[in-house]
PDB file of C-alpha atoms in Angstrom:
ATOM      1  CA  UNK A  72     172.073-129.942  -0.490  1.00 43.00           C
ATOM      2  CA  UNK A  73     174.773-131.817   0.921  1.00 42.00           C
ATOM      3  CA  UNK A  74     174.408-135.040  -1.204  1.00 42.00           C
ATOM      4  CA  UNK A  75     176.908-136.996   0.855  1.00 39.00           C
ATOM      5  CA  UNK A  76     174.876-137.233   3.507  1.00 41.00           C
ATOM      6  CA  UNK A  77     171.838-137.795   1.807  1.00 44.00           C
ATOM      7  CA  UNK A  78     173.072-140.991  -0.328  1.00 46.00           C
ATOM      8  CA  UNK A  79     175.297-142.053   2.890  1.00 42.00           C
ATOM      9  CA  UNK A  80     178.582-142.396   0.685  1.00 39.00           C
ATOM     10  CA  UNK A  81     181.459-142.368   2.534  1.00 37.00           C
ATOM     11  CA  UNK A  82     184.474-139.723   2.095  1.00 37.00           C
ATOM     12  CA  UNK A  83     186.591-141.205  -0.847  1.00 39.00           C
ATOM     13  CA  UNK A  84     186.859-139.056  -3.908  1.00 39.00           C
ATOM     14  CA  UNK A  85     185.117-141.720  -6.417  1.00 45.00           C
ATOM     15  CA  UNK A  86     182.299-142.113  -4.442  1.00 41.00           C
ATOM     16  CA  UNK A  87     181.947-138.061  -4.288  1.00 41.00           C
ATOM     17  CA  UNK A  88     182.277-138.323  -8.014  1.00 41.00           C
ATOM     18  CA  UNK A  89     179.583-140.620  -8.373  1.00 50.00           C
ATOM     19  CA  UNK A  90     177.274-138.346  -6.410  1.00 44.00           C
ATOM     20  CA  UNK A  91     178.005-135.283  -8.534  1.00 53.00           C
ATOM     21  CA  UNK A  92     177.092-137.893 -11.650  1.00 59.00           C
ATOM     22  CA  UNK A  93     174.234-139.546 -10.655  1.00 74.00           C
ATOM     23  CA  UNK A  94     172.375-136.789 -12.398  1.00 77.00           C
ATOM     24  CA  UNK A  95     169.041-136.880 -10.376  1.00 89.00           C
ATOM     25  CA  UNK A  96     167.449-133.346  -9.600  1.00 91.00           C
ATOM     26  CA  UNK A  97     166.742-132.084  -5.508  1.00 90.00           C
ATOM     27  CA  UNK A  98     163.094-132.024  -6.320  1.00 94.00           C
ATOM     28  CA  UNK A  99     163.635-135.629  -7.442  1.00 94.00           C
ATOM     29  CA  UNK A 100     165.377-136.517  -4.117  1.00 92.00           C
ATOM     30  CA  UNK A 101     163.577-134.632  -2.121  1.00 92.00           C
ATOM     31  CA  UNK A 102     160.165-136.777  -3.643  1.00 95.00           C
ATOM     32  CA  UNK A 103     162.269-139.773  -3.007  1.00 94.00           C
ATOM     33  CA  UNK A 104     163.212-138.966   0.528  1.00 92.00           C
ATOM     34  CA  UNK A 105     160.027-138.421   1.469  1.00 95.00           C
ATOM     35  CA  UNK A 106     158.362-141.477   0.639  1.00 96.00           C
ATOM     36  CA  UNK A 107     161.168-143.920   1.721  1.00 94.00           C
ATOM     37  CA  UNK A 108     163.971-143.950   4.287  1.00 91.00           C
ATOM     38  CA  UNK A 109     165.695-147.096   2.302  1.00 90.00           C
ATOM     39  CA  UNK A 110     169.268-146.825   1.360  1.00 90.00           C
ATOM     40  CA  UNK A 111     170.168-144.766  -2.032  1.00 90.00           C
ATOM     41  CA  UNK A 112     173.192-145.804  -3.859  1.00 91.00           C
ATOM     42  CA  UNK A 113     174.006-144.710  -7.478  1.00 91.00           C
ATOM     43  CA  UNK A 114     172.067-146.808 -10.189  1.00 93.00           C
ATOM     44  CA  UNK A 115     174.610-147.851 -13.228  1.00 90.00           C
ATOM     45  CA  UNK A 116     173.640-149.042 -16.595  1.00 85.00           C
ATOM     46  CA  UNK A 117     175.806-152.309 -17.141  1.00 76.00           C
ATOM     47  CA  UNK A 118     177.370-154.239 -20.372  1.00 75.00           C
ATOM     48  CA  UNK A 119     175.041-156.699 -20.228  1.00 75.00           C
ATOM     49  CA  UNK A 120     178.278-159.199 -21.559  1.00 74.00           C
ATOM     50  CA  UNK A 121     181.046-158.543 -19.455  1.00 72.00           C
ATOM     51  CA  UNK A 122     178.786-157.717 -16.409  1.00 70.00           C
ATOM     52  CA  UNK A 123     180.884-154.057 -15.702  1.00 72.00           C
ATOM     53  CA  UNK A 124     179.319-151.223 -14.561  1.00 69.00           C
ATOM     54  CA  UNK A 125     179.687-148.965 -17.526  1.00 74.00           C
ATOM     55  CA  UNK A 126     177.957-145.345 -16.331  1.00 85.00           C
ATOM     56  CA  UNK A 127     175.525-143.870 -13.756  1.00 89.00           C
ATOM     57  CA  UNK A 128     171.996-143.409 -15.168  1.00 91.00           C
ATOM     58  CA  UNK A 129     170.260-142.229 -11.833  1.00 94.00           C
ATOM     59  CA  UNK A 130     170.092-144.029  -8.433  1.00 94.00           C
ATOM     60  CA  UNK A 131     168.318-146.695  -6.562  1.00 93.00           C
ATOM     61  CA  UNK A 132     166.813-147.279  -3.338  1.00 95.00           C
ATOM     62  CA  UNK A 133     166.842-150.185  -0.930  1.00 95.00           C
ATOM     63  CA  UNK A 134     163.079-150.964  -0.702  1.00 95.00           C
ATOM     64  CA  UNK A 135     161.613-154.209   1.601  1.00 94.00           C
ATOM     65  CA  UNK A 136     159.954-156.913  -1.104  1.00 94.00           C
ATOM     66  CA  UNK A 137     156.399-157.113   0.044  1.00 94.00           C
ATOM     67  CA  UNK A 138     156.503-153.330  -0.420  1.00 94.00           C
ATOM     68  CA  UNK A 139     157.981-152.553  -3.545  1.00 96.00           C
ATOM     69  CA  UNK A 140     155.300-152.476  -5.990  1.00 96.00           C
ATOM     70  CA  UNK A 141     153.437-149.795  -3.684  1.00 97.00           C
ATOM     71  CA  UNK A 142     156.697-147.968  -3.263  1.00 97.00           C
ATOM     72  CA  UNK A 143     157.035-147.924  -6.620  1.00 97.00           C
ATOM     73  CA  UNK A 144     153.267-146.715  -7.931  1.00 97.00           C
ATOM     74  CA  UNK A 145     153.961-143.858  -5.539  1.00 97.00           C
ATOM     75  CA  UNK A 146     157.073-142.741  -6.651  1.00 97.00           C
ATOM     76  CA  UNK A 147     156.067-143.287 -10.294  1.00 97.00           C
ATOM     77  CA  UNK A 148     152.756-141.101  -9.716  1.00 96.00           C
ATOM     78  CA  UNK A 149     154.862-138.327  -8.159  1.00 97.00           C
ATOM     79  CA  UNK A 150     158.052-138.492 -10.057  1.00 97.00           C
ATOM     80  CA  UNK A 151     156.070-138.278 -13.771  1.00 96.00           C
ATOM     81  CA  UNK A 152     155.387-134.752 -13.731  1.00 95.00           C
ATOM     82  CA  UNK A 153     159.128-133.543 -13.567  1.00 96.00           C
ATOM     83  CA  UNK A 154     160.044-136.225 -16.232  1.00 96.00           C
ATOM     84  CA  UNK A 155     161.377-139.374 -14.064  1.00 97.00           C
ATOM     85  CA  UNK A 156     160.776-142.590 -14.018  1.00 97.00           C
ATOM     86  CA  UNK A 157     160.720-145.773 -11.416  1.00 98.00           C
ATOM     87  CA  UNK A 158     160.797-149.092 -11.466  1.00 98.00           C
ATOM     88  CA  UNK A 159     162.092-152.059  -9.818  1.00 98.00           C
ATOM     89  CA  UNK A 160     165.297-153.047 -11.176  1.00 96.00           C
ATOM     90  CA  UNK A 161     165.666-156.271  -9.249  1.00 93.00           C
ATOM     91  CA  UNK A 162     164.679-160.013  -9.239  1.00 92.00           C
ATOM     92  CA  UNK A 163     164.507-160.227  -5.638  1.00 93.00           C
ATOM     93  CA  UNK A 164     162.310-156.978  -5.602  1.00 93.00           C
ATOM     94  CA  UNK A 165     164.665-155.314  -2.999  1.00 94.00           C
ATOM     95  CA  UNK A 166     165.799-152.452  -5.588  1.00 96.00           C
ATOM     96  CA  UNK A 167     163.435-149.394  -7.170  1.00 97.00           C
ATOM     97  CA  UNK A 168     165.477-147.394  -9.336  1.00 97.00           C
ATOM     98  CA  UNK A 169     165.089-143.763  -9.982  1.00 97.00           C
ATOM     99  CA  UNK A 170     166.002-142.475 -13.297  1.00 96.00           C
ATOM    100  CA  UNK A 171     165.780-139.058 -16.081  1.00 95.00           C
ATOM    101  CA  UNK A 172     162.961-139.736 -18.566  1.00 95.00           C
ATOM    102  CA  UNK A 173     159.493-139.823 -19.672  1.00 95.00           C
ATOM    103  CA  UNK A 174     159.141-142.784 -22.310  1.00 97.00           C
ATOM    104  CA  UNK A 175     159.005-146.174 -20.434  1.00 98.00           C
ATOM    105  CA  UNK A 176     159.952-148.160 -23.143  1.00 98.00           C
ATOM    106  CA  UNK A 177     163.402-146.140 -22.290  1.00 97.00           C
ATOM    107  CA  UNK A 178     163.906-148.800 -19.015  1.00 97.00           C
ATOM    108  CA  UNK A 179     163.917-151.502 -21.206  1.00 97.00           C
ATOM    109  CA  UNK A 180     166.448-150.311 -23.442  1.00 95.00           C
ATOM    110  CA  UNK A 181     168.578-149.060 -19.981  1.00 95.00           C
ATOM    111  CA  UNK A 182     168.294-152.613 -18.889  1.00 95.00           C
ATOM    112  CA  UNK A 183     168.591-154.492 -21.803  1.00 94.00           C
ATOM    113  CA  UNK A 184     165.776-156.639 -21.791  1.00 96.00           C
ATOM    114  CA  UNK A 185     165.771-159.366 -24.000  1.00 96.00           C
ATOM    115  CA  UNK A 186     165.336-163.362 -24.538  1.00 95.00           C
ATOM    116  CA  UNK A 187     169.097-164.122 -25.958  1.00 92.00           C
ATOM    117  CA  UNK A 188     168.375-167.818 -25.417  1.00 89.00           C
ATOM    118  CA  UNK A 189     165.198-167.600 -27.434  1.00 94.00           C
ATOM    119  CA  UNK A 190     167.277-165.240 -30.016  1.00 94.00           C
ATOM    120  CA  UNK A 191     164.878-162.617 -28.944  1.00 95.00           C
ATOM    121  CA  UNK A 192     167.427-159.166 -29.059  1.00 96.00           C
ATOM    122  CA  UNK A 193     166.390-155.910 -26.789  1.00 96.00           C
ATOM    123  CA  UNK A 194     164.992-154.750 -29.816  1.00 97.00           C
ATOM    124  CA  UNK A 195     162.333-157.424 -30.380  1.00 97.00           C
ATOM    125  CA  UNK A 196     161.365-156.715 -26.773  1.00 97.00           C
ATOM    126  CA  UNK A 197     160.803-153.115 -27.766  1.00 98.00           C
ATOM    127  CA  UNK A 198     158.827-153.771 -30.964  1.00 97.00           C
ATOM    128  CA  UNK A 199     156.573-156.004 -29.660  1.00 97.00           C
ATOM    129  CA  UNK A 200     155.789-154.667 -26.071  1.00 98.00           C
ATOM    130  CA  UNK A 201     154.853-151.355 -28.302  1.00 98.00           C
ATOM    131  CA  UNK A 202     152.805-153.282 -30.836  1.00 97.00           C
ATOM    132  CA  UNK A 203     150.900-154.850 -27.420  1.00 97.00           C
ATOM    133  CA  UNK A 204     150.896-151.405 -25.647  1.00 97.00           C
ATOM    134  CA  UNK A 205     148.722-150.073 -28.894  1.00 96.00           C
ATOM    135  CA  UNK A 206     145.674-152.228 -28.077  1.00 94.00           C
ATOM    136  CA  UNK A 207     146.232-153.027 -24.364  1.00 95.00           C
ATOM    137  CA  UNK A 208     148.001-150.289 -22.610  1.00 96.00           C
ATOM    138  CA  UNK A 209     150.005-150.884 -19.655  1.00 97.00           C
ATOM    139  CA  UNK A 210     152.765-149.356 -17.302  1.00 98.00           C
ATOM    140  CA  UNK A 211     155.884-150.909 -17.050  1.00 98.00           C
ATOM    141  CA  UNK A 212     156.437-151.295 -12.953  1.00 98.00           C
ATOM    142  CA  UNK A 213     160.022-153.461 -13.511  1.00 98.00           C
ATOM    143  CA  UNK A 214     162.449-154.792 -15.233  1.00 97.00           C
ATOM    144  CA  UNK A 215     166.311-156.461 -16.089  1.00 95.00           C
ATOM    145  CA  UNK A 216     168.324-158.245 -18.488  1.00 94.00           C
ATOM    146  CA  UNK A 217     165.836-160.932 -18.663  1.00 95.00           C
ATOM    147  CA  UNK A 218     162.524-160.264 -17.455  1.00 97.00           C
ATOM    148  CA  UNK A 219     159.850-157.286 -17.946  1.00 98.00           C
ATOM    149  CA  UNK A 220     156.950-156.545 -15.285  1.00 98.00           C
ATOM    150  CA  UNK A 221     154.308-154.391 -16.598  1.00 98.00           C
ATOM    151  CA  UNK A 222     150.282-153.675 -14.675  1.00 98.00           C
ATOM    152  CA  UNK A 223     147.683-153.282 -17.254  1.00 97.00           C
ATOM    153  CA  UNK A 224     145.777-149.887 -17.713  1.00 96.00           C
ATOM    154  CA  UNK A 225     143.358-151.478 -19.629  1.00 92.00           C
ATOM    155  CA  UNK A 226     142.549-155.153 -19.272  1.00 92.00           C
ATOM    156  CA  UNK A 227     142.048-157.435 -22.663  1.00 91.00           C
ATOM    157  CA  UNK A 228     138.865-159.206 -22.218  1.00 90.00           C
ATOM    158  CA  UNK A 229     137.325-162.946 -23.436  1.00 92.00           C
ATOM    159  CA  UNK A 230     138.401-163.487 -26.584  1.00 95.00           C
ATOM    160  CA  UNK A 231     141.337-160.809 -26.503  1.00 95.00           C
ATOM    161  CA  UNK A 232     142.507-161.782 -23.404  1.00 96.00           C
ATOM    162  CA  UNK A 233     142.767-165.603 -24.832  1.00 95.00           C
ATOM    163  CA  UNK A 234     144.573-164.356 -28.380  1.00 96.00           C
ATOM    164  CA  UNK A 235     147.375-162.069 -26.235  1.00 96.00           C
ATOM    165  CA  UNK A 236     147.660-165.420 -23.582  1.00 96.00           C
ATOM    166  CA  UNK A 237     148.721-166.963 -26.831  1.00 96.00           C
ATOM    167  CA  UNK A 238     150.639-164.192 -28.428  1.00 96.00           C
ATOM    168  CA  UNK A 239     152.799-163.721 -24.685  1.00 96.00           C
ATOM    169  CA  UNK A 240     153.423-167.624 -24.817  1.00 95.00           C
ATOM    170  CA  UNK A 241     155.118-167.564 -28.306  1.00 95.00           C
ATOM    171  CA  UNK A 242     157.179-164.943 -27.349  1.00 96.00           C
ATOM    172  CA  UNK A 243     158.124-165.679 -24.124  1.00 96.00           C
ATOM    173  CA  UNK A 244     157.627-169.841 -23.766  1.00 94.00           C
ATOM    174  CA  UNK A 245     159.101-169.893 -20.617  1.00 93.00           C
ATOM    175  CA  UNK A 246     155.999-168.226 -18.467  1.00 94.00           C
ATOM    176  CA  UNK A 247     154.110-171.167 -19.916  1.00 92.00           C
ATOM    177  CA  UNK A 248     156.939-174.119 -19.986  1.00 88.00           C
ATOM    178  CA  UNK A 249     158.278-173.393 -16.550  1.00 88.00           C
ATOM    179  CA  UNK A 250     155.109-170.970 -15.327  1.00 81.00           C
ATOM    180  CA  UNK A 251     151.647-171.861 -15.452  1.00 90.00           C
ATOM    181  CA  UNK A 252     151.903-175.052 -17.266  1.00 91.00           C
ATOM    182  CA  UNK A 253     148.847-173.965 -19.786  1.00 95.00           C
ATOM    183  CA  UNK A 254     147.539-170.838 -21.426  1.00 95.00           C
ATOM    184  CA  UNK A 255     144.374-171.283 -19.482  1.00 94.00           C
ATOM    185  CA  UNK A 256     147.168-171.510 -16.166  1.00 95.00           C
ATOM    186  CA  UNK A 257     148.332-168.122 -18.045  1.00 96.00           C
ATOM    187  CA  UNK A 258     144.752-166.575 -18.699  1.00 96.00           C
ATOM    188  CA  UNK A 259     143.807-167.562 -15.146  1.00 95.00           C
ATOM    189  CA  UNK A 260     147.056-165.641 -13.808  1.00 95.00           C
ATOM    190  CA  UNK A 261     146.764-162.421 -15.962  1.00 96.00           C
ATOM    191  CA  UNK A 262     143.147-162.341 -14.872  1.00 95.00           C
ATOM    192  CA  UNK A 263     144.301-162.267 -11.386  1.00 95.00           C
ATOM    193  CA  UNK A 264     147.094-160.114 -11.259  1.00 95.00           C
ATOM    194  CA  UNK A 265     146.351-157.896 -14.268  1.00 96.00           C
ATOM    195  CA  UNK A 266     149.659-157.974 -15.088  1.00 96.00           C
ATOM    196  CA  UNK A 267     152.177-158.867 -17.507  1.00 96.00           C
ATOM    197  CA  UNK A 268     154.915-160.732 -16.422  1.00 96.00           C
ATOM    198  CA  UNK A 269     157.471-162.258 -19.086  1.00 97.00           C
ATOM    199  CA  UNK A 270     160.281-163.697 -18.236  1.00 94.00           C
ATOM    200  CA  UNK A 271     163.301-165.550 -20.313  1.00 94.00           C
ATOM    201  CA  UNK A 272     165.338-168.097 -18.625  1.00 83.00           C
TER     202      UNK A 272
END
């Protein structure tokens, strides 16, 4: 497969050496291809501190914003049964990347997610988007530094629907604070969207 072409590097030798790295199979690619024409470029995991690009972990794709989330359910449903995962790795919702794996949980860790003004570390993140996946499970559909985007699988209802707007606003006080105002603004919101959003600012 001529993978210059296909990620439309140019000829320099670094860029050619990013290709060979970007460690993403053909049948990957080839699922990718064929359900977007956006731009691919290699997908790097950062130091979340100095802001470098520190090594390739797969690639992303340029993807329009009112499409992403569709784009990215139908790469996720194709991609999961030769062990990769997707997810939109931008605010703007203009990036999906494409990376080895099977765990979600593993795109937080890539991106560091985590509430460092709240001194919540990645690791919190981790531990208690597990604990919340145990009652409520949900897919993780995107994610950086500071913000996690999950759709829920199965949808807390009433009473535990109230107790997790409550637990979601003591963890992540900004959704409330600078979001909906109130946890009946934040019930009213999950109960549209059925979705998770936190966010740290």
């Amino acid at each position: 497969m001529n993978w210059k072409k296909l990620l439309s590097f140019g000829k320099s030798t670094k860029n050619e050496t990013n290709i060979e790295k970007c460690g993403i199979s053909e049948k990957a690619m080839a699922i990718v291809k064929r359900n977007t024409d956006g731009k691919l470029q290699p997908f790097y995991k950062g130091d979340l501190y100095t802001e470098k690009n520190v090594e390739i972990a797969g690639i992303c794709v340029e993807a329009k914003q009112a499409e992403a989330e569709q784009l990215v359910l139908r790469l996720m449903e194709e991609l999961e049964a030769i062990n990769y995962l997707a997810f939109i790795c931008d605010s703007e919702r203009e990036k999906i990347a494409i990376i080895p794996g099977s765990d979600q949980f593993e795109i937080l860790k890539l991106q560091q997610t985590n509430g460092d003004n709240y001194d919540i570390s990645n690791e919190r993140v981790l531990s208690q988007l597990k604990y919340w996946h145990r009652s409520y499970p949900f897919t993780i559909i995107g994610a950086d530094y500071d913000w996690v985007e999950a759709n829920f699988d199965v949808f807390p209802e009433g009473k535990e629907l109230k107790a997790l707007a409550r637990e979601l606003a003591e963890f992540c006080p900004d959704i409330v604070e600078q979001g909906t105002r109130s946890i009946n603004g934040l019930i009213e919101e999950i109960t549209e969207t059925k979705k998770m959003y936190l966010w740290w600012d």
